Amino acid sequence: MLDLDTFEKAAKNAGFYSLDTETTGLDTRVARLICITFAVGDKAWIVPLTSFAEVVSLNEARDWLNQHIFNDPNLTVIIHNAKYDLSIMAHHGFEIHNKVVDTMICEWMTNEYGTADPVKNEHPHFGLKELVWKYFKIKRDKYKDVADLLFLDPKGFAQYAMDDALDAWRLWNDIDVPALKREGAGVRNLFYEVEMPLVFSLMEMEESGLYINIEKMGGLFKKNAEEVKDLTEKICKHAGKTFNLASSDQLSDVLFKDLKIDVAGIPLHKKSVPGKQIYSTAAKVLKHIRHSNKIIPLIEAYRKATKMRDGFLMPLLGKSKLSEECRIYPEFNQTGTKIGRLSSSNPNAQQMPREGGIRDCISAPTGHVLCCSDYSQAEYRVLAHQSNDVNLIKLYNSDPKADIHQWVAKEAAIEREEAKAVGFGLLYGLADPSLAASLKVPLAKAQELRAKWTDLCKGVLPYKKKVEYDLIRKKFVETIWGRRRRFFGVRLDDFAHRQAFHMTISGSAADAIKIGTNKLYKALQELRQQDPRYKQVRMLAQVHDELVLQCPEEIQQDVIKLVKEKMEDVGKGHLKVPFVAKVGCGSTWSDSKVK
DNA sequence: TGCTCGAGCGCG
DNA sequence: AAAGCGCGCTCGAGCA
């Protein structure tokens, strides 16, 4: 059953092997290994560790594999979703020093739609079994359908486990290697040099989690509960009846039927039918009708308070109380977006409210501080580079800390808020009428502001045109580093134009922070060898242009220096403008941010 | 009870 | 179709 000697020979002969694990759960902090499987070509091996009639002791497996397989830096291990398996393996004492290629990430980089239909705007999936069906038309059972086999039919379970390793091998060799060959050098380089190393930073973040000051958050929760109760009573009194305030349908009836607020200009819901009109009660609508009835500000306050309760206080308190360390453990998904950014979930660390005190409750444990690195105007620096605009390039080179909105405002003799709205709208392709609405100015004024902006930065519109041209000619667009977003089989309308343009900007910024994060991680690994205090410096979270770390209080000044140096060491000698990181430390997430 | 969908809203 | 880009989460409503 074992015959690991033949595995060693085969792996070393090929230079590659694939690995998969079966475990008792998805939480890497508590899950236990059931078995490890390997494949080389069409041969597979299994190391049964628990639950089988005959098992190998964990110590024995660990010693042998660490010594014969995992310590070889010239071997490449193929894993589907390596972050998970490597994390489980690390928890069981395996030390894997092989090169890693992740078939899930490779799939995402070479086809960001995964098994979803690009035309339907579905949420992409990159599951091994779905991909095996897509490419090989092989139907594999889902884990939950074979979990019982472990006891009823161990041989069947073993086969299932080995199939995963065989599938990963096949996916890499038959699909991914040719796909990487077809793609540009940019995609290949990003895959091997950016995304693969990044896996280890994300493992560190997921392992570390975020410490919650439960007492402080409990205080917020108590205050919030009183607020919600008070507002509910007031609103129902105004409405003259009790109803479910969380139901937008019921609220629509109260506002526009009972209270007879004017419906002119209010958008209808999709499910509105001639007999039953349901009007939108979104924040934008409420703001618009705020002065037509005293109930509106109460509803706005109620929405804020319940969003806080249901979206943050309840789930964060619940999760942190489950953990002995008072921590929440957000996941950072490397294949979660179509533009190259990360996404986060369970809970989503990338949507913690800036206002309302949540970030004051996310803190560092005693003796430590949080360290926060924030790229200054990353997207506009990318725009400067991509558009080759002389003024923008001059601006950021003459003053690395320049504020583009301030500069535009001064040069064009407009308000900073106006300049900011125009600049922001430009990145997302905002049309003039919407710009006018958001600034509350006439259309002509909005057009004038936009003209002033594009006149100052003459390279921007031609760059936008270039992206559209590329899109139509090649059906994909690229970031500075060559990451691609494809539009195969998609109508190249204005919507696609906006998506494409935005991807080249935000996607480039995403590449940049990933490269900076890798440089920092590498530096930390080296320092950890020399100075044990650096083992306590941990990456905790990434929020698109921001990186959050935790470090011992006494080395915070050194860490600030290191983080700034490494995060700014992006595109040196290659980009036309510098990247600038604002780095600060503090006892909470709020305090650690540099204003 | 469990599923999907849309509305609404938090973040960059 | 979307009509301002990219995400994930919670709730209500409708359905089986």
Coordinates of C-alpha atoms (C1' of nucleotides) in Angstrom, one line a residue:
Chain A
M1 CA 0.0 0.0 0.0
L2 CA 2.7 2.4 0.9
D3 CA 5.7 1.7 -1.3
L4 CA 7.0 5.2 -0.9
D5 CA 10.4 4.3 -2.3
T6 CA 8.8 4.0 -5.8
F7 CA 7.1 7.3 -5.2
E8 CA 10.4 9.0 -4.3
K9 CA 12.0 7.5 -7.4
A10 CA 9.2 8.6 -9.7
A11 CA 9.0 12.1 -8.2
K12 CA 12.7 12.7 -8.4
N13 CA 12.8 11.3 -11.9
A14 CA 10.0 13.6 -13.1
G15 CA 11.1 16.6 -11.0
F16 CA 7.4 17.0 -10.1
Y17 CA 4.7 15.4 -8.0
S18 CA 1.3 16.3 -6.9
L19 CA -0.1 16.3 -3.4
D20 CA -3.5 16.4 -1.8
T21 CA -4.8 15.9 1.7
E22 CA -8.0 14.6 3.2
T23 CA -8.9 16.1 6.5
T24 CA -11.5 16.1 9.2
G25 CA -12.6 19.7 8.4
L26 CA -11.9 22.9 6.6
D27 CA -10.7 24.9 9.5
T28 CA -6.9 24.6 9.3
R29 CA -6.4 25.4 13.0
V30 CA -8.4 22.3 14.2
A31 CA -8.6 19.9 11.2
R32 CA -6.7 16.7 11.5
L33 CA -5.1 14.8 8.6
I34 CA -6.8 11.7 7.5
C35 CA -4.4 10.9 4.7
I36 CA -1.9 12.4 2.3
T37 CA -2.0 11.4 -1.4
F38 CA 0.6 11.8 -4.1
A39 CA 0.7 11.3 -7.8
V40 CA 3.3 11.2 -10.6
G41 CA 1.9 10.6 -14.0
D42 CA -0.9 8.0 -13.8
K43 CA 0.5 6.4 -10.6
A44 CA -0.8 7.4 -7.1
W45 CA 0.3 6.7 -3.6
I46 CA -1.5 7.2 -0.3
V47 CA -0.2 7.7 3.2
P48 CA -3.1 6.7 5.6
L49 CA -2.8 8.5 9.0
T50 CA -6.1 8.0 10.8
S51 CA -9.4 6.2 10.4
F52 CA -8.0 3.4 8.1
A53 CA -7.5 -0.2 9.3
E54 CA -3.8 0.1 8.7
V55 CA -2.2 3.4 9.3
V56 CA 1.3 4.9 9.4
S57 CA 2.2 6.8 12.5
L58 CA 2.3 10.6 12.0
N59 CA 5.9 10.7 13.3
E60 CA 7.1 8.1 11.0
A61 CA 5.4 9.7 7.9
R62 CA 6.7 13.1 8.9
D63 CA 10.3 12.0 9.3
W64 CA 10.4 10.1 6.1
L65 CA 8.7 12.7 3.9
N66 CA 10.5 15.7 5.4
Q67 CA 13.8 13.8 4.8
H68 CA 13.2 12.2 1.4
I69 CA 10.7 14.5 -0.4
F70 CA 9.9 17.8 1.3
N71 CA 13.5 19.0 1.9
D72 CA 14.4 19.0 -1.8
P73 CA 14.3 22.5 -3.3
N74 CA 14.6 21.2 -6.8
L75 CA 11.4 19.2 -6.6
T76 CA 8.1 21.0 -7.6
V77 CA 4.9 20.0 -5.8
I78 CA 1.6 20.5 -7.6
I79 CA -1.3 21.4 -5.4
H80 CA -4.8 22.6 -6.0
N81 CA -5.4 25.4 -3.5
A82 CA -2.0 25.1 -1.9
K83 CA -2.8 27.6 0.9
Y84 CA -5.1 25.0 2.5
D85 CA -3.0 21.9 2.1
L86 CA 0.3 23.6 3.1
S87 CA -1.3 25.1 6.1
I88 CA -2.7 21.7 7.3
M89 CA 0.7 20.1 6.6
A90 CA 2.5 22.8 8.6
H91 CA 0.1 22.2 11.5
H92 CA 1.2 18.6 11.5
G93 CA 4.9 19.4 11.5
F94 CA 5.7 18.8 7.8
E95 CA 8.3 21.2 6.5
I96 CA 7.8 21.6 2.7
H97 CA 10.7 23.3 1.0
N98 CA 9.8 22.2 -2.5
K99 CA 8.8 24.7 -5.2
V100 CA 5.0 25.0 -5.2
V101 CA 2.7 25.4 -8.2
D102 CA -1.0 25.9 -7.5
T103 CA -3.3 24.7 -10.2
M104 CA -6.2 26.7 -8.8
I105 CA -4.3 29.9 -9.0
C106 CA -2.9 29.0 -12.4
E107 CA -6.5 28.4 -13.7
W108 CA -7.6 31.8 -12.4
M109 CA -4.7 33.6 -14.0
T110 CA -5.1 32.0 -17.3
N111 CA -8.9 32.1 -17.2
E112 CA -10.4 34.4 -14.5
Y113 CA -13.9 33.1 -15.2
G114 CA -13.1 29.5 -14.1
T115 CA -16.1 27.2 -14.7
A116 CA -18.5 30.2 -14.9
D117 CA -20.0 31.5 -18.1
P118 CA -18.3 34.9 -18.8
V119 CA -21.4 36.2 -20.5
K120 CA -23.7 35.6 -17.5
N121 CA -21.6 37.4 -14.9
E122 CA -21.8 34.4 -12.6
H123 CA -19.5 34.1 -9.6
P124 CA -16.5 32.2 -10.8
H125 CA -15.5 28.8 -9.3
F126 CA -12.1 27.1 -9.4
G127 CA -12.9 23.9 -7.6
L128 CA -10.8 20.9 -8.7
K129 CA -13.8 18.7 -9.4
E130 CA -15.6 21.3 -11.5
L131 CA -12.4 21.9 -13.5
V132 CA -11.9 18.2 -14.1
W133 CA -15.5 18.0 -15.4
K134 CA -14.9 21.1 -17.6
Y135 CA -11.6 19.9 -19.1
F136 CA -11.8 16.1 -19.0
K137 CA -15.5 15.4 -18.7
I138 CA -14.8 13.2 -15.7
K139 CA -17.5 13.3 -13.0
R140 CA -16.0 13.1 -9.5
D141 CA -18.0 12.7 -6.3
K142 CA -18.1 15.5 -3.9
Y143 CA -16.4 15.0 -0.5
K144 CA -19.7 14.9 1.4
D145 CA -20.9 12.1 -0.8
V146 CA -17.9 9.9 0.0
A147 CA -17.2 10.9 3.6
D148 CA -19.2 7.8 4.8
L149 CA -16.9 5.6 2.7
L150 CA -14.1 6.1 5.2
F151 CA -15.9 3.6 7.4
L152 CA -17.9 1.6 4.9
D153 CA -15.4 1.2 2.2
P154 CA -11.9 2.4 3.1
K155 CA -10.5 1.3 -0.3
G156 CA -13.1 3.4 -2.1
F157 CA -12.2 6.3 0.1
A158 CA -8.5 5.8 -0.7
Q159 CA -9.3 5.8 -4.4
Y160 CA -11.2 9.0 -4.0
A161 CA -8.3 10.6 -2.2
M162 CA -5.8 9.5 -4.8
D163 CA -8.0 10.7 -7.6
D164 CA -7.6 14.2 -6.3
A165 CA -3.8 14.0 -6.6
L166 CA -4.1 12.4 -10.0
D167 CA -6.5 15.1 -11.1
A168 CA -4.1 17.9 -9.9
W169 CA -1.3 16.3 -11.8
R170 CA -3.3 16.0 -14.9
L171 CA -4.6 19.6 -14.6
W172 CA -1.2 21.0 -14.3
N173 CA 0.4 19.0 -17.1
D174 CA -2.4 18.8 -19.6
I175 CA -4.1 22.2 -19.1
D176 CA -2.0 24.6 -17.1
V177 CA 1.4 24.1 -18.6
P178 CA 0.1 24.7 -22.2
A179 CA -2.0 27.6 -21.0
L180 CA 1.0 29.3 -19.3
K181 CA 2.9 28.8 -22.5
R182 CA 0.2 30.4 -24.5
E183 CA -0.1 33.4 -22.2
G184 CA 2.3 36.4 -22.2
A185 CA 5.5 36.5 -20.3
G186 CA 3.7 38.8 -17.9
V187 CA 1.2 36.2 -16.8
R188 CA 3.9 33.6 -16.4
N189 CA 6.1 35.9 -14.4
L190 CA 3.2 37.0 -12.2
F191 CA 2.3 33.3 -11.6
Y192 CA 5.7 32.1 -10.6
E193 CA 7.2 35.2 -9.0
V194 CA 4.2 37.0 -7.5
E195 CA 1.2 34.8 -6.9
M196 CA 3.1 31.6 -5.8
P197 CA 5.2 33.4 -3.2
L198 CA 2.2 35.4 -2.0
V199 CA 0.5 32.1 -0.9
F200 CA 2.9 32.1 2.1
S201 CA 2.0 35.7 3.2
L202 CA -1.7 34.8 3.0
M203 CA -1.1 31.7 5.1
E204 CA 0.5 33.8 7.7
M205 CA -2.4 36.2 7.7
E206 CA -5.0 33.4 8.0
E207 CA -3.0 31.8 10.7
S208 CA -2.7 35.0 12.7
G209 CA -6.2 36.4 12.6
L210 CA -7.2 39.7 14.2
Y211 CA -7.4 40.3 18.0
I212 CA -10.8 41.6 19.1
N213 CA -11.1 43.7 22.3
I214 CA -14.3 41.9 23.3
E215 CA -15.0 44.0 26.3
K216 CA -14.9 47.2 24.3
M217 CA -17.0 45.7 21.5
G218 CA -19.5 44.5 24.0
G219 CA -19.9 48.1 25.2
L220 CA -20.6 49.1 21.6
F221 CA -23.1 46.3 21.3
K222 CA -25.0 47.4 24.4
K223 CA -25.2 51.0 23.2
N224 CA -26.3 49.8 19.8
A225 CA -29.1 47.7 21.2
E226 CA -30.6 50.7 23.1
E227 CA -30.3 52.8 20.0
V228 CA -32.1 50.2 17.8
K229 CA -34.9 49.8 20.4
D230 CA -35.4 53.5 20.7
L231 CA -35.4 54.1 16.9
T232 CA -37.8 51.2 16.3
E233 CA -40.3 52.7 18.7
K234 CA -40.1 56.1 17.3
I235 CA -40.4 55.0 13.7
C236 CA -43.4 52.8 14.4
K237 CA -45.1 55.7 16.2
H238 CA -44.5 58.0 13.2
A239 CA -45.8 55.3 10.8
G240 CA -48.9 54.7 13.0
K241 CA -48.3 51.0 12.9
T242 CA -45.7 48.3 13.7
F243 CA -44.0 46.7 10.7
N244 CA -40.8 44.9 9.8
L245 CA -38.3 47.8 9.4
A246 CA -35.8 45.5 7.8
S247 CA -38.2 44.8 4.9
S248 CA -37.7 47.2 2.1
D249 CA -41.0 46.2 0.6
Q250 CA -43.0 47.0 3.7
L251 CA -41.0 50.3 4.2
S252 CA -41.9 51.3 0.6
D253 CA -45.6 50.9 1.4
V254 CA -45.3 52.9 4.7
L255 CA -43.4 55.8 3.0
F256 CA -45.1 56.1 -0.3
K257 CA -48.7 54.8 0.5
D258 CA -49.4 55.5 4.2
L259 CA -47.3 58.7 4.5
K260 CA -47.9 59.6 0.8
I261 CA -44.4 60.9 0.1
D262 CA -44.1 62.1 -3.5
V263 CA -42.8 59.2 -5.7
A264 CA -41.6 61.5 -8.6
G265 CA -38.2 60.3 -9.7
I266 CA -38.0 57.3 -7.3
P267 CA -36.9 54.1 -9.1
L268 CA -39.1 51.1 -9.0
H269 CA -38.0 47.6 -7.9
K270 CA -37.7 44.9 -10.5
K271 CA -40.5 42.9 -9.0
S272 CA -43.0 45.8 -9.2
V273 CA -46.2 44.8 -11.0
P274 CA -48.9 47.1 -12.3
G275 CA -51.1 46.3 -9.2
K276 CA -48.2 46.6 -6.7
Q277 CA -45.6 49.3 -7.1
I278 CA -42.6 48.8 -4.9
Y279 CA -40.3 51.9 -4.8
S280 CA -36.7 51.8 -3.9
T281 CA -35.8 52.8 -0.4
A282 CA -32.0 52.7 -0.9
A283 CA -29.8 55.2 1.0
K284 CA -29.6 57.4 -2.1
V285 CA -33.4 57.7 -2.3
L286 CA -33.8 58.4 1.4
K287 CA -31.2 61.2 1.2
H288 CA -33.1 62.7 -1.7
I289 CA -36.5 62.7 0.2
R290 CA -34.9 63.4 3.7
H291 CA -36.8 66.7 4.2
S292 CA -40.3 65.4 3.1
N293 CA -41.0 63.7 6.4
K294 CA -39.5 63.4 9.9
I295 CA -39.5 59.6 9.7
I296 CA -36.7 59.6 7.1
P297 CA -33.8 60.6 9.3
L298 CA -35.0 58.0 11.8
I299 CA -34.9 55.3 9.2
E300 CA -31.5 56.4 8.1
A301 CA -30.3 56.1 11.6
Y302 CA -32.0 52.7 12.1
R303 CA -30.4 51.4 8.9
K304 CA -26.9 52.5 10.2
A305 CA -27.5 50.9 13.6
T306 CA -28.8 47.6 12.3
K307 CA -26.1 47.4 9.7
M308 CA -23.6 47.7 12.5
R309 CA -25.4 45.1 14.6
D310 CA -26.1 42.5 12.0
G311 CA -23.1 43.1 9.8
F312 CA -20.4 43.6 12.3
L313 CA -21.1 43.6 16.1
M314 CA -23.0 40.3 16.2
P315 CA -20.8 38.2 13.8
L316 CA -17.5 39.6 15.1
L317 CA -18.4 39.1 18.8
G318 CA -19.7 35.7 18.0
K319 CA -16.6 34.6 16.1
S320 CA -14.1 36.1 18.6
K321 CA -15.8 34.6 21.6
L322 CA -15.4 31.2 19.9
S323 CA -11.7 31.6 20.0
E324 CA -9.6 31.3 23.1
E325 CA -7.3 34.0 21.8
C326 CA -10.2 36.4 21.2
R327 CA -9.4 36.4 17.5
I328 CA -11.4 36.4 14.3
Y329 CA -9.8 34.5 11.4
P330 CA -10.6 36.2 8.1
E331 CA -9.8 34.3 4.9
F332 CA -7.9 35.9 2.0
N333 CA -9.0 34.5 -1.3
Q334 CA -6.4 34.7 -4.0
T335 CA -8.8 33.8 -6.8
G336 CA -11.7 35.9 -5.6
T337 CA -11.7 38.7 -8.2
K338 CA -11.5 39.2 -12.0
I339 CA -9.0 42.1 -11.8
G340 CA -6.2 40.6 -9.7
R341 CA -7.2 41.9 -6.3
L342 CA -7.7 39.7 -3.2
S343 CA -11.1 39.2 -1.7
S344 CA -11.8 38.3 1.9
S345 CA -14.5 36.3 3.7
N346 CA -15.7 34.6 6.9
P347 CA -15.5 37.4 8.1
N348 CA -14.6 39.9 5.4
A349 CA -11.7 41.8 6.8
Q350 CA -11.8 44.2 3.8
Q351 CA -15.1 45.9 4.8
M352 CA -14.6 46.8 8.4
P353 CA -16.4 50.1 9.0
R354 CA -14.1 53.1 9.3
E355 CA -16.6 54.9 11.5
G356 CA -18.6 53.6 14.4
G357 CA -15.8 52.2 16.6
I358 CA -15.2 48.7 15.1
R359 CA -11.6 49.5 14.1
D360 CA -11.0 50.7 17.7
C361 CA -11.9 47.2 18.9
I362 CA -9.4 45.5 16.5
S363 CA -6.2 45.8 18.3
A364 CA -2.9 44.3 19.2
P365 CA -2.5 42.1 22.3
T366 CA -0.5 43.3 25.3
G367 CA 3.1 44.2 24.4
H368 CA 2.4 44.4 20.7
V369 CA 1.2 47.1 18.3
L370 CA -0.6 47.1 15.0
C371 CA 1.4 48.4 12.1
C372 CA -0.5 49.7 9.1
S373 CA 1.0 50.4 5.7
D374 CA -1.1 52.4 3.2
Y375 CA -0.1 53.2 -0.4
S376 CA -0.7 56.8 -1.1
Q377 CA -3.0 57.3 -4.2
A378 CA -1.8 54.1 -5.8
E379 CA -4.3 54.2 -8.6
Y380 CA -3.5 57.7 -9.7
R381 CA 0.2 56.8 -9.7
V382 CA -0.6 53.8 -11.9
L383 CA -2.6 56.2 -14.1
A384 CA 0.3 58.5 -14.4
H385 CA 2.6 55.6 -15.5
Q386 CA 0.1 54.0 -17.9
S387 CA -1.1 57.2 -19.5
N388 CA 2.5 58.6 -19.7
D389 CA 1.0 62.0 -18.8
V390 CA 3.8 64.5 -18.5
N391 CA 2.1 66.6 -15.8
L392 CA 1.1 63.6 -13.6
I393 CA 4.6 62.2 -13.9
K394 CA 6.2 65.5 -13.1
L395 CA 3.8 66.0 -10.1
Y396 CA 4.7 62.7 -8.4
N397 CA 8.4 62.9 -9.1
S398 CA 8.8 66.5 -7.9
D399 CA 6.8 65.7 -4.8
P400 CA 6.5 62.0 -4.0
K401 CA 3.8 62.8 -1.4
A402 CA 1.8 65.0 -3.8
D403 CA -2.0 65.0 -3.5
I404 CA -3.4 64.9 -7.1
H405 CA -6.8 66.3 -6.1
Q406 CA -5.1 69.3 -4.4
W407 CA -2.9 69.9 -7.4
V408 CA -5.8 69.7 -9.9
A409 CA -7.9 72.0 -7.7
K410 CA -5.2 74.6 -7.6
E411 CA -4.3 74.4 -11.3
A412 CA -7.9 74.5 -12.5
A413 CA -9.1 76.9 -9.9
I414 CA -11.8 74.5 -8.6
E415 CA -12.7 73.0 -5.3
R416 CA -10.7 70.0 -4.1
E417 CA -13.9 68.0 -3.6
E418 CA -14.8 68.8 -7.2
A419 CA -11.4 67.7 -8.5
K420 CA -11.7 64.5 -6.4
A421 CA -15.1 63.6 -7.8
V422 CA -14.0 64.1 -11.4
G423 CA -10.8 62.1 -10.9
F424 CA -12.7 59.3 -9.1
G425 CA -15.4 59.3 -11.8
L426 CA -12.8 59.1 -14.5
L427 CA -11.3 55.9 -13.1
Y428 CA -14.7 54.2 -13.1
G429 CA -16.1 55.8 -16.3
L430 CA -18.7 58.0 -14.6
A431 CA -21.0 59.8 -17.1
D432 CA -21.4 63.6 -16.8
P433 CA -25.1 63.5 -15.6
S434 CA -24.1 61.2 -12.7
L435 CA -21.1 63.4 -11.9
A436 CA -23.4 66.4 -11.9
A437 CA -25.9 64.6 -9.6
S438 CA -23.2 63.6 -7.1
L439 CA -21.7 67.1 -7.0
K440 CA -25.2 68.7 -7.0
V441 CA -24.3 71.0 -9.8
P442 CA -25.9 71.6 -13.3
L443 CA -24.8 69.3 -16.1
A444 CA -22.9 72.1 -17.9
K445 CA -20.9 72.7 -14.8
A446 CA -20.0 69.0 -14.5
Q447 CA -18.9 69.0 -18.1
E448 CA -16.8 72.0 -17.5
L449 CA -15.1 70.4 -14.5
R450 CA -14.4 67.3 -16.4
A451 CA -12.9 69.3 -19.3
K452 CA -10.7 71.2 -17.0
W453 CA -9.4 67.9 -15.4
T454 CA -8.7 66.2 -18.7
D455 CA -7.1 69.4 -20.1
L456 CA -4.6 69.3 -17.2
C457 CA -3.8 65.7 -17.7
K458 CA -3.8 65.4 -21.5
G459 CA -2.4 61.8 -21.5
V460 CA -5.4 60.3 -19.8
L461 CA -8.1 60.3 -22.6
P462 CA -5.7 59.0 -25.2
Y463 CA -4.8 56.2 -22.7
K464 CA -8.4 55.4 -22.3
K465 CA -8.8 55.2 -26.1
K466 CA -5.8 52.9 -26.2
V467 CA -7.4 50.5 -23.7
E468 CA -10.5 50.4 -25.8
Y469 CA -8.5 49.8 -28.9
D470 CA -6.6 46.9 -27.3
L471 CA -9.9 45.5 -26.0
I472 CA -11.5 45.4 -29.4
R473 CA -8.4 44.1 -31.2
K474 CA -7.2 41.5 -28.7
K475 CA -10.3 40.9 -26.6
F476 CA -8.3 41.3 -23.4
V477 CA -6.5 44.1 -21.5
E478 CA -3.4 44.0 -19.3
T479 CA -2.0 45.6 -16.2
I480 CA 1.5 47.2 -16.1
W481 CA 2.9 43.8 -15.1
G482 CA 0.9 41.9 -17.7
R483 CA -2.0 40.4 -15.8
R484 CA -4.9 39.9 -18.1
R485 CA -8.7 40.3 -18.0
R486 CA -10.3 38.6 -20.9
F487 CA -13.6 39.6 -22.6
F488 CA -13.9 36.5 -24.9
G489 CA -17.5 36.1 -26.1
V490 CA -18.6 39.2 -24.3
R491 CA -20.3 42.2 -26.0
L492 CA -17.7 45.0 -26.0
D493 CA -20.2 47.8 -25.1
D494 CA -19.6 50.8 -22.8
F495 CA -19.9 48.6 -19.8
A496 CA -17.1 46.4 -21.0
H497 CA -15.1 49.5 -21.8
R498 CA -15.5 50.8 -18.2
Q499 CA -14.6 47.4 -16.8
A500 CA -11.5 47.1 -19.0
F501 CA -10.2 50.5 -18.2
H502 CA -10.8 50.1 -14.5
M503 CA -9.0 46.7 -14.5
T504 CA -5.8 48.2 -16.0
I505 CA -5.7 50.7 -13.1
S506 CA -6.9 48.8 -10.1
G507 CA -5.4 45.6 -11.3
S508 CA -2.0 47.3 -11.6
A509 CA -2.3 48.7 -8.1
A510 CA -3.2 45.1 -6.9
D511 CA 0.0 43.8 -8.6
A512 CA 2.0 46.5 -6.9
I513 CA 0.9 45.7 -3.4
K514 CA 1.4 42.0 -3.9
I515 CA 4.9 42.6 -5.1
G516 CA 5.6 44.8 -2.1
T517 CA 4.1 42.3 0.2
N518 CA 6.4 39.6 -1.1
K519 CA 9.4 41.8 -0.7
L520 CA 8.4 42.4 2.9
Y521 CA 7.7 38.8 3.6
K522 CA 11.1 37.7 2.2
A523 CA 12.9 40.4 4.3
L524 CA 11.0 39.2 7.4
Q525 CA 11.9 35.6 6.8
E526 CA 15.6 36.5 6.7
L527 CA 15.3 38.7 9.8
R528 CA 13.5 35.9 11.6
Q529 CA 16.6 33.7 11.2
Q530 CA 18.8 36.4 12.9
D531 CA 16.5 38.0 15.5
P532 CA 13.8 35.9 17.2
R533 CA 11.8 39.1 17.9
Y534 CA 10.9 39.2 14.2
K535 CA 9.1 35.8 14.6
Q536 CA 6.5 37.9 16.4
V537 CA 6.1 40.3 13.5
R538 CA 3.1 38.9 11.7
M539 CA 1.2 39.9 8.6
L540 CA -2.5 40.1 9.6
A541 CA -4.6 41.5 6.7
Q542 CA -4.6 43.2 3.3
V543 CA -7.2 45.7 2.3
H544 CA -6.4 46.4 -1.4
D545 CA -3.9 49.3 -0.9
E546 CA -3.3 48.6 2.8
L547 CA -1.3 46.0 4.7
V548 CA -1.8 45.4 8.4
L549 CA 0.8 43.8 10.6
Q550 CA 1.3 43.1 14.3
C551 CA 4.7 43.5 16.0
P552 CA 6.3 43.7 19.4
E553 CA 6.1 47.2 20.8
E554 CA 9.9 47.6 21.3
I555 CA 10.8 47.1 17.7
Q556 CA 8.0 49.2 16.1
Q557 CA 10.3 51.9 14.8
D558 CA 12.5 49.3 13.1
V559 CA 9.5 47.6 11.6
I560 CA 8.0 50.9 10.4
K561 CA 11.3 51.6 8.5
L562 CA 11.4 48.1 7.1
V563 CA 7.8 48.0 6.0
K564 CA 8.1 51.4 4.3
E565 CA 11.3 50.5 2.5
K566 CA 10.0 47.1 1.2
M567 CA 6.5 48.4 0.2
E568 CA 8.1 51.3 -1.7
D569 CA 10.6 49.0 -3.4
V570 CA 8.0 48.3 -6.2
G571 CA 8.8 49.1 -9.8
K572 CA 12.0 50.9 -8.9
G573 CA 13.8 51.8 -12.2
H574 CA 10.8 50.5 -14.2
L575 CA 7.9 52.7 -13.2
K576 CA 7.8 56.3 -14.2
V577 CA 6.6 57.4 -10.8
P578 CA 7.5 56.3 -7.2
F579 CA 5.1 54.3 -5.0
V580 CA 4.8 55.9 -1.5
A581 CA 3.7 54.0 1.6
K582 CA 2.5 55.8 4.7
V583 CA 3.4 53.5 7.6
G584 CA 2.4 53.9 11.2
C585 CA 1.9 51.9 14.5
G586 CA -0.7 52.1 17.2
S587 CA -2.5 50.0 19.7
T588 CA -5.6 49.7 17.5
W589 CA -6.3 49.5 13.8
S590 CA -7.6 53.1 13.9
D591 CA -4.6 54.4 15.8
S592 CA -2.1 52.7 13.5
K593 CA -3.3 54.5 10.4
V594 CA -1.3 57.5 9.3
K595 CA -3.6 60.4 8.4
Chain B
dT1 C1' -36.5 23.7 6.5
dG2 C1' -33.5 24.9 2.9
dC3 C1' -32.6 27.1 -1.4
dT4 C1' -32.1 31.2 -4.7
dC5 C1' -32.7 36.0 -5.7
dG6 C1' -32.8 40.9 -5.2
dA7 C1' -32.2 44.9 -2.2
dG8 C1' -29.2 47.3 0.4
dC9 C1' -24.7 48.5 2.2
dG10 C1' -19.9 48.0 4.4
dC11 C1' -15.0 48.5 2.1
dG12 C1' -11.2 50.1 -1.7
Chain C
dA1 C1' -29.4 43.7 -19.4
dA2 C1' -26.0 46.2 -16.7
dA3 C1' -25.5 52.1 -17.5
dG4 C1' -20.1 53.8 -11.6
dC5 C1' -15.5 49.6 -11.2
dG6 C1' -14.3 45.6 -7.8
dC7 C1' -15.8 42.7 -3.8
dG8 C1' -18.9 39.8 0.5
dC9 C1' -22.7 39.7 4.0
dT10 C1' -27.5 39.9 5.8
dC11 C1' -32.1 40.1 5.4
dG12 C1' -36.8 39.4 3.4
dA13 C1' -39.5 37.2 -0.1
dG14 C1' -40.9 33.5 -2.9
dC15 C1' -40.6 28.8 -3.8
dA16 C1' -40.2 23.8 -3.2

